[in-house]
Amino acid sequence: MKIGIFDSGMGGLIVANGIIRKLPQYDYIFLGDTARVPYGNRSAETVYSFTRQGVEYLLEQGCGLVVIACNTASADALRRLQKEFLPGRYPDRHLLGVLVPAVESAVATTRSKRIGVLATRGTVASKAFAREIQARLPEASVTQKPAPLLVPLVEYAGLRWARPILEDYLYELQEADIDTLILGCTHYPVLRPLIEDILGEKVSVVSQDLVVPNALEDYLKRQTQLANKLTSDRTRQFMLTDITRDNETLASRLFGEKIEFTKVELG
Ligand code: DGL
């Protein structure tokens, strides 16, 4: 069986790259729902239904485990899929999100218990990060900031305009005197050096491209039955629900190498 990685679009290629580098032996299928991206401004119900279709597609392709790389989808759909969808249809398959590894890392890092979260509007509205942090650290104070302009900046090579926008988004988090910041969106690892520069040394930045591959490795060490079912032929398939020339350029930038995509239809 393969490992599936699902994202609303292309940003998940950053975390996919981290996972594949860390665990290169396995077979992977990446699926990005580029026909319907972005998810970050959509209702929870729509995000759930799109995510269910993407995950189901990957399970039908023979994935034993699907990582939902998209924070918005992890926030709005993961728990419901684990409770309502998997047990009846695919009881032996596994579904993981990217929120919990980031939360666990932040909870282990913070000293002041003041944690910030930068994410899409949808993820902030779901309050999923705050819930997961407070479940582990009830006295934590969590300041969330929606940052809707950052995804387009990363996708359209607009990093030269990122500093003033980031300074504005981060101001509230600095005012809240956080000592740990979670980058709660697929695209934000690209902005990490700039964010670290603005926040200075006193704030630790949790980036999913670094924490999720480690969390997945630990998970597979614990889930030996699943790990034994995963095949190790080092194949990689990359699928999108819409392909344009822009996708190919962006993919090279996010994944670090040229990728051949196959088009698939969901729903
Ligand atoms: N993948 C989304 C996330 O991590 C960002 C892009 C989108 O809004 O779909 O929240």
PDB file of C-alpha atoms and ligand atoms in Angstrom:
ATOM      1  CA  MET A   1       0.000   0.000   0.000  1.00  0.00           C
ATOM      2  CA  LYS A   2       1.031   3.579  -0.676  1.00  0.00           C
ATOM      3  CA  ILE A   3       1.087   6.778   1.323  1.00  0.00           C
ATOM      4  CA  GLY A   4      -1.318   9.426   0.022  1.00  0.00           C
ATOM      5  CA  ILE A   5      -0.811  13.132   0.566  1.00  0.00           C
ATOM      6  CA  PHE A   6      -3.836  15.333  -0.063  1.00  0.00           C
ATOM      7  CA  ASP A   7      -3.928  19.112  -0.372  1.00  0.00           C
ATOM      8  CA  SER A   8      -6.375  21.755  -1.566  1.00  0.00           C
ATOM      9  CA  GLY A   9      -3.771  22.761  -4.149  1.00  0.00           C
ATOM     10  CA  MET A  10      -0.033  22.908  -4.552  1.00  0.00           C
ATOM     11  CA  GLY A  11       1.164  24.179  -1.151  1.00  0.00           C
ATOM     12  CA  GLY A  12       1.081  20.621   0.179  1.00  0.00           C
ATOM     13  CA  LEU A  13       4.066  19.885  -2.043  1.00  0.00           C
ATOM     14  CA  ILE A  14       6.227  21.588   0.599  1.00  0.00           C
ATOM     15  CA  VAL A  15       5.235  19.132   3.305  1.00  0.00           C
ATOM     16  CA  ALA A  16       5.216  16.277   0.749  1.00  0.00           C
ATOM     17  CA  ASN A  17       8.824  17.101  -0.039  1.00  0.00           C
ATOM     18  CA  GLY A  18       9.707  16.979   3.666  1.00  0.00           C
ATOM     19  CA  ILE A  19       7.945  13.623   4.094  1.00  0.00           C
ATOM     20  CA  ILE A  20       9.485  12.028   0.985  1.00  0.00           C
ATOM     21  CA  ARG A  21      12.987  13.166   1.971  1.00  0.00           C
ATOM     22  CA  LYS A  22      12.551  11.777   5.473  1.00  0.00           C
ATOM     23  CA  LEU A  23      10.948   8.487   4.409  1.00  0.00           C
ATOM     24  CA  PRO A  24      12.134   7.943   0.806  1.00  0.00           C
ATOM     25  CA  GLN A  25      11.630   4.189   0.761  1.00  0.00           C
ATOM     26  CA  TYR A  26       7.811   4.306   0.485  1.00  0.00           C
ATOM     27  CA  ASP A  27       5.468   4.720  -2.495  1.00  0.00           C
ATOM     28  CA  TYR A  28       3.632   8.036  -2.633  1.00  0.00           C
ATOM     29  CA  ILE A  29       0.654   9.614  -4.375  1.00  0.00           C
ATOM     30  CA  PHE A  30       0.214  13.365  -4.042  1.00  0.00           C
ATOM     31  CA  LEU A  31      -3.200  14.774  -4.941  1.00  0.00           C
ATOM     32  CA  GLY A  32      -3.826  18.535  -5.152  1.00  0.00           C
ATOM     33  CA  ASP A  33      -7.348  19.801  -5.789  1.00  0.00           C
ATOM     34  CA  THR A  34      -6.175  22.678  -8.003  1.00  0.00           C
ATOM     35  CA  ALA A  35      -9.554  22.898  -9.770  1.00  0.00           C
ATOM     36  CA  ARG A  36     -11.161  24.032  -6.508  1.00  0.00           C
ATOM     37  CA  VAL A  37      -8.341  25.727  -4.582  1.00  0.00           C
ATOM     38  CA  PRO A  38      -8.415  27.779  -2.335  1.00  0.00           C
ATOM     39  CA  TYR A  39     -10.240  26.026   0.486  1.00  0.00           C
ATOM     40  CA  GLY A  40      -9.233  28.681   3.029  1.00  0.00           C
ATOM     41  CA  ASN A  41     -12.155  31.011   2.351  1.00  0.00           C
ATOM     42  CA  ARG A  42     -14.851  28.317   1.994  1.00  0.00           C
ATOM     43  CA  SER A  43     -17.454  27.053   4.469  1.00  0.00           C
ATOM     44  CA  ALA A  44     -16.611  24.105   6.697  1.00  0.00           C
ATOM     45  CA  GLU A  45     -19.294  21.992   4.988  1.00  0.00           C
ATOM     46  CA  THR A  46     -17.814  22.562   1.519  1.00  0.00           C
ATOM     47  CA  VAL A  47     -14.275  21.898   2.756  1.00  0.00           C
ATOM     48  CA  TYR A  48     -15.521  18.643   4.303  1.00  0.00           C
ATOM     49  CA  SER A  49     -17.198  17.468   1.115  1.00  0.00           C
ATOM     50  CA  PHE A  50     -14.207  18.337  -1.144  1.00  0.00           C
ATOM     51  CA  THR A  51     -11.771  16.727   1.286  1.00  0.00           C
ATOM     52  CA  ARG A  52     -13.860  13.550   1.522  1.00  0.00           C
ATOM     53  CA  GLN A  53     -13.762  13.216  -2.265  1.00  0.00           C
ATOM     54  CA  GLY A  54      -9.987  13.702  -2.373  1.00  0.00           C
ATOM     55  CA  VAL A  55      -9.314  11.293   0.457  1.00  0.00           C
ATOM     56  CA  GLU A  56     -11.675   8.685  -1.010  1.00  0.00           C
ATOM     57  CA  TYR A  57      -9.890   8.914  -4.345  1.00  0.00           C
ATOM     58  CA  LEU A  58      -6.526   8.260  -2.691  1.00  0.00           C
ATOM     59  CA  LEU A  59      -7.938   5.342  -0.671  1.00  0.00           C
ATOM     60  CA  GLU A  60      -9.331   3.843  -3.881  1.00  0.00           C
ATOM     61  CA  GLN A  61      -5.847   4.094  -5.414  1.00  0.00           C
ATOM     62  CA  GLY A  62      -4.603   1.798  -2.663  1.00  0.00           C
ATOM     63  CA  CYS A  63      -3.298   4.200  -0.049  1.00  0.00           C
ATOM     64  CA  GLY A  64      -3.084   2.651   3.407  1.00  0.00           C
ATOM     65  CA  LEU A  65      -2.551   6.047   4.973  1.00  0.00           C
ATOM     66  CA  VAL A  66      -3.515   9.502   3.803  1.00  0.00           C
ATOM     67  CA  VAL A  67      -1.878  12.626   5.197  1.00  0.00           C
ATOM     68  CA  ILE A  68      -4.134  15.656   4.857  1.00  0.00           C
ATOM     69  CA  ALA A  69      -1.458  18.288   4.248  1.00  0.00           C
ATOM     70  CA  CYS A  70      -3.936  21.162   4.062  1.00  0.00           C
ATOM     71  CA  ASN A  71      -4.548  22.912   7.391  1.00  0.00           C
ATOM     72  CA  THR A  72      -7.991  24.133   6.389  1.00  0.00           C
ATOM     73  CA  ALA A  73      -9.015  20.573   5.462  1.00  0.00           C
ATOM     74  CA  SER A  74      -7.385  19.158   8.592  1.00  0.00           C
ATOM     75  CA  ALA A  75      -9.300  21.723  10.677  1.00  0.00           C
ATOM     76  CA  ASP A  76     -12.705  21.288   9.028  1.00  0.00           C
ATOM     77  CA  ALA A  77     -12.756  17.682   7.877  1.00  0.00           C
ATOM     78  CA  LEU A  78     -10.237  15.366   9.538  1.00  0.00           C
ATOM     79  CA  ARG A  79     -12.106  14.480  12.729  1.00  0.00           C
ATOM     80  CA  ARG A  80     -15.397  14.003  10.941  1.00  0.00           C
ATOM     81  CA  LEU A  81     -13.785  11.772   8.310  1.00  0.00           C
ATOM     82  CA  GLN A  82     -12.119   9.714  11.038  1.00  0.00           C
ATOM     83  CA  LYS A  83     -15.414   9.309  12.910  1.00  0.00           C
ATOM     84  CA  GLU A  84     -18.067   9.130  10.195  1.00  0.00           C
ATOM     85  CA  PHE A  85     -16.396   8.048   6.986  1.00  0.00           C
ATOM     86  CA  LEU A  86     -13.454   5.724   7.598  1.00  0.00           C
ATOM     87  CA  PRO A  87     -14.983   3.232  10.077  1.00  0.00           C
ATOM     88  CA  GLY A  88     -17.863   2.222   7.763  1.00  0.00           C
ATOM     89  CA  ARG A  89     -16.006   2.331   4.442  1.00  0.00           C
ATOM     90  CA  TYR A  90     -12.286   1.833   5.044  1.00  0.00           C
ATOM     91  CA  PRO A  91     -11.853   0.539   8.598  1.00  0.00           C
ATOM     92  CA  ASP A  92      -8.258  -0.599   8.078  1.00  0.00           C
ATOM     93  CA  ARG A  93      -6.980   2.688   6.622  1.00  0.00           C
ATOM     94  CA  HIS A  94      -5.449   5.629   8.439  1.00  0.00           C
ATOM     95  CA  LEU A  95      -5.888   9.362   8.130  1.00  0.00           C
ATOM     96  CA  LEU A  96      -3.536  11.960   9.604  1.00  0.00           C
ATOM     97  CA  GLY A  97      -3.622  15.739   9.596  1.00  0.00           C
ATOM     98  CA  VAL A  98      -0.988  18.424  10.016  1.00  0.00           C
ATOM     99  CA  LEU A  99      -2.487  20.343  12.937  1.00  0.00           C
ATOM    100  CA  VAL A 100      -1.692  17.935  15.759  1.00  0.00           C
ATOM    101  CA  PRO A 101       2.037  17.523  14.970  1.00  0.00           C
ATOM    102  CA  ALA A 102       2.380  21.327  14.911  1.00  0.00           C
ATOM    103  CA  VAL A 103       0.405  21.686  18.142  1.00  0.00           C
ATOM    104  CA  GLU A 104       2.454  19.019  19.920  1.00  0.00           C
ATOM    105  CA  SER A 105       5.659  20.724  18.882  1.00  0.00           C
ATOM    106  CA  ALA A 106       4.382  24.156  20.021  1.00  0.00           C
ATOM    107  CA  VAL A 107       3.206  22.798  23.383  1.00  0.00           C
ATOM    108  CA  ALA A 108       6.602  21.181  23.926  1.00  0.00           C
ATOM    109  CA  THR A 109       8.399  24.404  22.961  1.00  0.00           C
ATOM    110  CA  THR A 110       6.506  27.190  24.749  1.00  0.00           C
ATOM    111  CA  ARG A 111       7.667  28.422  28.136  1.00  0.00           C
ATOM    112  CA  SER A 112       5.344  31.375  28.605  1.00  0.00           C
ATOM    113  CA  LYS A 113       2.311  29.349  27.371  1.00  0.00           C
ATOM    114  CA  ARG A 114       1.447  32.188  25.017  1.00  0.00           C
ATOM    115  CA  ILE A 115       1.164  30.657  21.565  1.00  0.00           C
ATOM    116  CA  GLY A 116       0.323  32.359  18.275  1.00  0.00           C
ATOM    117  CA  VAL A 117      -1.222  30.815  15.172  1.00  0.00           C
ATOM    118  CA  LEU A 118      -1.032  32.259  11.663  1.00  0.00           C
ATOM    119  CA  ALA A 119      -3.473  30.554   9.256  1.00  0.00           C
ATOM    120  CA  THR A 120      -6.181  30.978   6.631  1.00  0.00           C
ATOM    121  CA  ARG A 121      -9.536  32.507   7.548  1.00  0.00           C
ATOM    122  CA  GLY A 122     -11.204  29.071   7.493  1.00  0.00           C
ATOM    123  CA  THR A 123      -8.668  27.508   9.834  1.00  0.00           C
ATOM    124  CA  VAL A 124      -8.866  30.444  12.261  1.00  0.00           C
ATOM    125  CA  ALA A 125     -12.687  30.354  12.194  1.00  0.00           C
ATOM    126  CA  SER A 126     -12.687  26.631  12.997  1.00  0.00           C
ATOM    127  CA  LYS A 127     -10.701  27.354  16.216  1.00  0.00           C
ATOM    128  CA  ALA A 128      -9.183  23.888  15.716  1.00  0.00           C
ATOM    129  CA  PHE A 129      -5.660  24.980  16.666  1.00  0.00           C
ATOM    130  CA  ALA A 130      -6.863  26.682  19.860  1.00  0.00           C
ATOM    131  CA  ARG A 131      -8.910  23.584  20.770  1.00  0.00           C
ATOM    132  CA  GLU A 132      -6.024  21.187  20.192  1.00  0.00           C
ATOM    133  CA  ILE A 133      -3.565  23.406  22.103  1.00  0.00           C
ATOM    134  CA  GLN A 134      -5.892  23.867  25.064  1.00  0.00           C
ATOM    135  CA  ALA A 135      -6.677  20.135  25.184  1.00  0.00           C
ATOM    136  CA  ARG A 136      -2.960  19.591  25.890  1.00  0.00           C
ATOM    137  CA  LEU A 137      -2.168  22.786  27.780  1.00  0.00           C
ATOM    138  CA  PRO A 138      -5.377  24.167  29.356  1.00  0.00           C
ATOM    139  CA  GLU A 139      -3.694  27.283  30.729  1.00  0.00           C
ATOM    140  CA  ALA A 140      -2.325  28.274  27.303  1.00  0.00           C
ATOM    141  CA  SER A 141      -3.389  31.570  25.817  1.00  0.00           C
ATOM    142  CA  VAL A 142      -3.755  31.263  22.061  1.00  0.00           C
ATOM    143  CA  THR A 143      -3.793  34.259  19.720  1.00  0.00           C
ATOM    144  CA  GLN A 144      -4.880  33.433  16.176  1.00  0.00           C
ATOM    145  CA  LYS A 145      -4.389  35.675  13.183  1.00  0.00           C
ATOM    146  CA  PRO A 146      -5.938  35.083   9.754  1.00  0.00           C
ATOM    147  CA  ALA A 147      -3.464  35.940   6.995  1.00  0.00           C
ATOM    148  CA  PRO A 148      -5.379  35.677   3.696  1.00  0.00           C
ATOM    149  CA  LEU A 149      -2.841  37.574   1.566  1.00  0.00           C
ATOM    150  CA  LEU A 150       0.047  35.192   2.171  1.00  0.00           C
ATOM    151  CA  VAL A 151      -1.025  32.276  -0.051  1.00  0.00           C
ATOM    152  CA  PRO A 152      -1.308  34.486  -3.176  1.00  0.00           C
ATOM    153  CA  LEU A 153       2.060  36.107  -2.367  1.00  0.00           C
ATOM    154  CA  VAL A 154       3.741  32.689  -2.303  1.00  0.00           C
ATOM    155  CA  GLU A 155       1.887  31.400  -5.371  1.00  0.00           C
ATOM    156  CA  TYR A 156       2.493  34.455  -7.536  1.00  0.00           C
ATOM    157  CA  ALA A 157       6.167  34.945  -6.656  1.00  0.00           C
ATOM    158  CA  GLY A 158       5.327  38.062  -4.638  1.00  0.00           C
ATOM    159  CA  LEU A 159       7.808  37.576  -1.815  1.00  0.00           C
ATOM    160  CA  ARG A 160       9.344  41.001  -2.349  1.00  0.00           C
ATOM    161  CA  TRP A 161       6.109  42.489  -1.021  1.00  0.00           C
ATOM    162  CA  ALA A 162       5.845  40.097   1.891  1.00  0.00           C
ATOM    163  CA  ARG A 163       7.686  42.035   4.617  1.00  0.00           C
ATOM    164  CA  PRO A 164       5.238  44.930   5.212  1.00  0.00           C
ATOM    165  CA  ILE A 165       2.257  42.558   4.983  1.00  0.00           C
ATOM    166  CA  LEU A 166       3.837  40.148   7.450  1.00  0.00           C
ATOM    167  CA  GLU A 167       4.794  42.977   9.795  1.00  0.00           C
ATOM    168  CA  ASP A 168       1.156  43.996   9.845  1.00  0.00           C
ATOM    169  CA  TYR A 169      -0.143  40.434  10.460  1.00  0.00           C
ATOM    170  CA  LEU A 170       2.486  39.686  13.091  1.00  0.00           C
ATOM    171  CA  TYR A 171       1.984  42.935  15.028  1.00  0.00           C
ATOM    172  CA  GLU A 172      -1.018  41.584  16.974  1.00  0.00           C
ATOM    173  CA  LEU A 173       0.864  38.402  17.837  1.00  0.00           C
ATOM    174  CA  GLN A 174       3.851  40.415  19.057  1.00  0.00           C
ATOM    175  CA  GLU A 175       1.504  42.571  21.146  1.00  0.00           C
ATOM    176  CA  ALA A 176       0.153  39.359  22.704  1.00  0.00           C
ATOM    177  CA  ASP A 177       3.767  38.601  23.705  1.00  0.00           C
ATOM    178  CA  ILE A 178       3.797  35.075  22.247  1.00  0.00           C
ATOM    179  CA  ASP A 179       6.964  32.986  22.584  1.00  0.00           C
ATOM    180  CA  THR A 180       5.909  30.348  19.999  1.00  0.00           C
ATOM    181  CA  LEU A 181       4.249  30.765  16.611  1.00  0.00           C
ATOM    182  CA  ILE A 182       2.627  27.980  14.608  1.00  0.00           C
ATOM    183  CA  LEU A 183       2.694  28.450  10.838  1.00  0.00           C
ATOM    184  CA  GLY A 184      -0.747  26.941  10.258  1.00  0.00           C
ATOM    185  CA  CYS A 185      -0.926  26.866   6.474  1.00  0.00           C
ATOM    186  CA  THR A 186       0.749  24.773   3.784  1.00  0.00           C
ATOM    187  CA  HIS A 187       2.431  27.754   2.111  1.00  0.00           C
ATOM    188  CA  TYR A 188       3.946  29.530   5.094  1.00  0.00           C
ATOM    189  CA  PRO A 189       7.198  27.507   5.422  1.00  0.00           C
ATOM    190  CA  VAL A 190       8.413  29.515   2.400  1.00  0.00           C
ATOM    191  CA  LEU A 191       8.027  32.645   4.550  1.00  0.00           C
ATOM    192  CA  ARG A 192       9.707  31.212   7.655  1.00  0.00           C
ATOM    193  CA  PRO A 193      13.083  33.016   7.314  1.00  0.00           C
ATOM    194  CA  LEU A 194      11.312  36.354   6.941  1.00  0.00           C
ATOM    195  CA  ILE A 195       8.914  35.635   9.810  1.00  0.00           C
ATOM    196  CA  GLU A 196      11.816  34.613  12.046  1.00  0.00           C
ATOM    197  CA  ASP A 197      13.644  37.770  11.105  1.00  0.00           C
ATOM    198  CA  ILE A 198      10.647  39.954  12.004  1.00  0.00           C
ATOM    199  CA  LEU A 199       9.881  38.151  15.274  1.00  0.00           C
ATOM    200  CA  GLY A 200      13.479  37.847  16.462  1.00  0.00           C
ATOM    201  CA  GLU A 201      15.126  35.153  18.537  1.00  0.00           C
ATOM    202  CA  LYS A 202      12.671  35.231  21.429  1.00  0.00           C
ATOM    203  CA  VAL A 203       9.924  33.596  19.381  1.00  0.00           C
ATOM    204  CA  SER A 204      10.198  29.966  18.217  1.00  0.00           C
ATOM    205  CA  VAL A 205       8.529  29.258  14.902  1.00  0.00           C
ATOM    206  CA  VAL A 206       6.887  25.861  14.329  1.00  0.00           C
ATOM    207  CA  SER A 207       6.909  24.908  10.651  1.00  0.00           C
ATOM    208  CA  GLN A 208       5.034  21.854   9.403  1.00  0.00           C
ATOM    209  CA  ASP A 209       7.570  20.916   6.737  1.00  0.00           C
ATOM    210  CA  LEU A 210       9.919  20.176   9.646  1.00  0.00           C
ATOM    211  CA  VAL A 211       7.573  18.678  12.269  1.00  0.00           C
ATOM    212  CA  VAL A 212       5.157  16.601  10.155  1.00  0.00           C
ATOM    213  CA  PRO A 213       7.795  14.247   8.627  1.00  0.00           C
ATOM    214  CA  ASN A 214       9.118  13.472  12.123  1.00  0.00           C
ATOM    215  CA  ALA A 215       5.607  12.927  13.462  1.00  0.00           C
ATOM    216  CA  LEU A 216       4.832  10.573  10.576  1.00  0.00           C
ATOM    217  CA  GLU A 217       7.999   8.601  11.190  1.00  0.00           C
ATOM    218  CA  ASP A 218       7.050   8.208  14.879  1.00  0.00           C
ATOM    219  CA  TYR A 219       3.496   7.234  13.931  1.00  0.00           C
ATOM    220  CA  LEU A 220       4.724   4.473  11.629  1.00  0.00           C
ATOM    221  CA  LYS A 221       7.018   3.170  14.374  1.00  0.00           C
ATOM    222  CA  ARG A 222       3.976   2.831  16.643  1.00  0.00           C
ATOM    223  CA  GLN A 223       1.560   1.536  13.972  1.00  0.00           C
ATOM    224  CA  THR A 224       3.566  -1.514  12.986  1.00  0.00           C
ATOM    225  CA  GLN A 225       0.651  -3.291  11.272  1.00  0.00           C
ATOM    226  CA  LEU A 226       0.188  -0.330   8.945  1.00  0.00           C
ATOM    227  CA  ALA A 227       3.925   0.097   8.393  1.00  0.00           C
ATOM    228  CA  ASN A 228       4.193  -3.572   7.402  1.00  0.00           C
ATOM    229  CA  LYS A 229       1.513  -3.099   4.752  1.00  0.00           C
ATOM    230  CA  LEU A 230       3.276  -0.144   3.110  1.00  0.00           C
ATOM    231  CA  THR A 231       5.187  -0.998  -0.036  1.00  0.00           C
ATOM    232  CA  SER A 232       8.716   0.293  -0.551  1.00  0.00           C
ATOM    233  CA  ASP A 233       9.359   0.657  -4.292  1.00  0.00           C
ATOM    234  CA  ARG A 234      10.100   4.406  -4.148  1.00  0.00           C
ATOM    235  CA  THR A 235       7.409   5.303  -6.708  1.00  0.00           C
ATOM    236  CA  ARG A 236       5.982   8.845  -6.750  1.00  0.00           C
ATOM    237  CA  GLN A 237       2.789   9.902  -8.520  1.00  0.00           C
ATOM    238  CA  PHE A 238       1.596  13.495  -8.626  1.00  0.00           C
ATOM    239  CA  MET A 239      -2.023  14.223  -9.444  1.00  0.00           C
ATOM    240  CA  LEU A 240      -3.969  17.456  -9.814  1.00  0.00           C
ATOM    241  CA  THR A 241      -7.615  18.140 -10.558  1.00  0.00           C
ATOM    242  CA  ASP A 242      -6.611  20.907 -12.991  1.00  0.00           C
ATOM    243  CA  ILE A 243      -3.320  21.396 -14.803  1.00  0.00           C
ATOM    244  CA  THR A 244      -1.995  24.644 -16.200  1.00  0.00           C
ATOM    245  CA  ARG A 245       1.496  25.799 -17.119  1.00  0.00           C
ATOM    246  CA  ASP A 246       1.508  27.910 -13.938  1.00  0.00           C
ATOM    247  CA  ASN A 247       1.092  24.726 -11.889  1.00  0.00           C
ATOM    248  CA  GLU A 248       4.282  23.285 -13.306  1.00  0.00           C
ATOM    249  CA  THR A 249       6.328  26.400 -12.544  1.00  0.00           C
ATOM    250  CA  LEU A 250       4.917  26.651  -9.030  1.00  0.00           C
ATOM    251  CA  ALA A 251       5.484  22.940  -8.415  1.00  0.00           C
ATOM    252  CA  SER A 252       9.173  23.245  -9.225  1.00  0.00           C
ATOM    253  CA  ARG A 253       9.414  26.136  -6.790  1.00  0.00           C
ATOM    254  CA  LEU A 254       7.545  24.421  -3.944  1.00  0.00           C
ATOM    255  CA  PHE A 255       8.881  20.894  -4.407  1.00  0.00           C
ATOM    256  CA  GLY A 256      12.380  21.816  -5.520  1.00  0.00           C
ATOM    257  CA  GLU A 257      12.352  19.738  -8.691  1.00  0.00           C
ATOM    258  CA  LYS A 258      10.343  19.353 -11.887  1.00  0.00           C
ATOM    259  CA  ILE A 259       7.215  17.235 -11.532  1.00  0.00           C
ATOM    260  CA  GLU A 260       5.052  15.464 -14.127  1.00  0.00           C
ATOM    261  CA  PHE A 261       1.368  15.687 -13.173  1.00  0.00           C
ATOM    262  CA  THR A 262      -1.568  13.493 -14.127  1.00  0.00           C
ATOM    263  CA  LYS A 263      -5.033  15.019 -14.254  1.00  0.00           C
ATOM    264  CA  VAL A 264      -7.811  13.347 -12.289  1.00  0.00           C
ATOM    265  CA  GLU A 265     -11.449  14.169 -11.632  1.00  0.00           C
ATOM    266  CA  LEU A 266     -13.080  14.136  -8.238  1.00  0.00           C
ATOM    267  CA  GLY A 267     -16.718  13.940  -7.230  1.00  0.00           C
TER     268      GLY A 267
HETATM  269  N1  DGL B   1      -3.767  24.451   1.848  1.00  0.00           N
HETATM  270  C1  DGL B   1      -4.403  25.566   2.552  1.00  0.00           C
HETATM  271  C2  DGL B   1      -4.065  25.482   4.035  1.00  0.00           C
HETATM  272  O1  DGL B   1      -3.076  24.906   4.448  1.00  0.00           O
HETATM  273  C3  DGL B   1      -4.005  26.899   1.965  1.00  0.00           C
HETATM  274  C4  DGL B   1      -4.538  27.134   0.566  1.00  0.00           C
HETATM  275  C5  DGL B   1      -6.051  27.140   0.535  1.00  0.00           C
HETATM  276  O2  DGL B   1      -6.679  28.082   1.077  1.00  0.00           O
HETATM  277  O3  DGL B   1      -6.611  26.198  -0.001  1.00  0.00           O
HETATM  278  O4  DGL B   1      -4.804  25.999   4.849  1.00  0.00           O
END
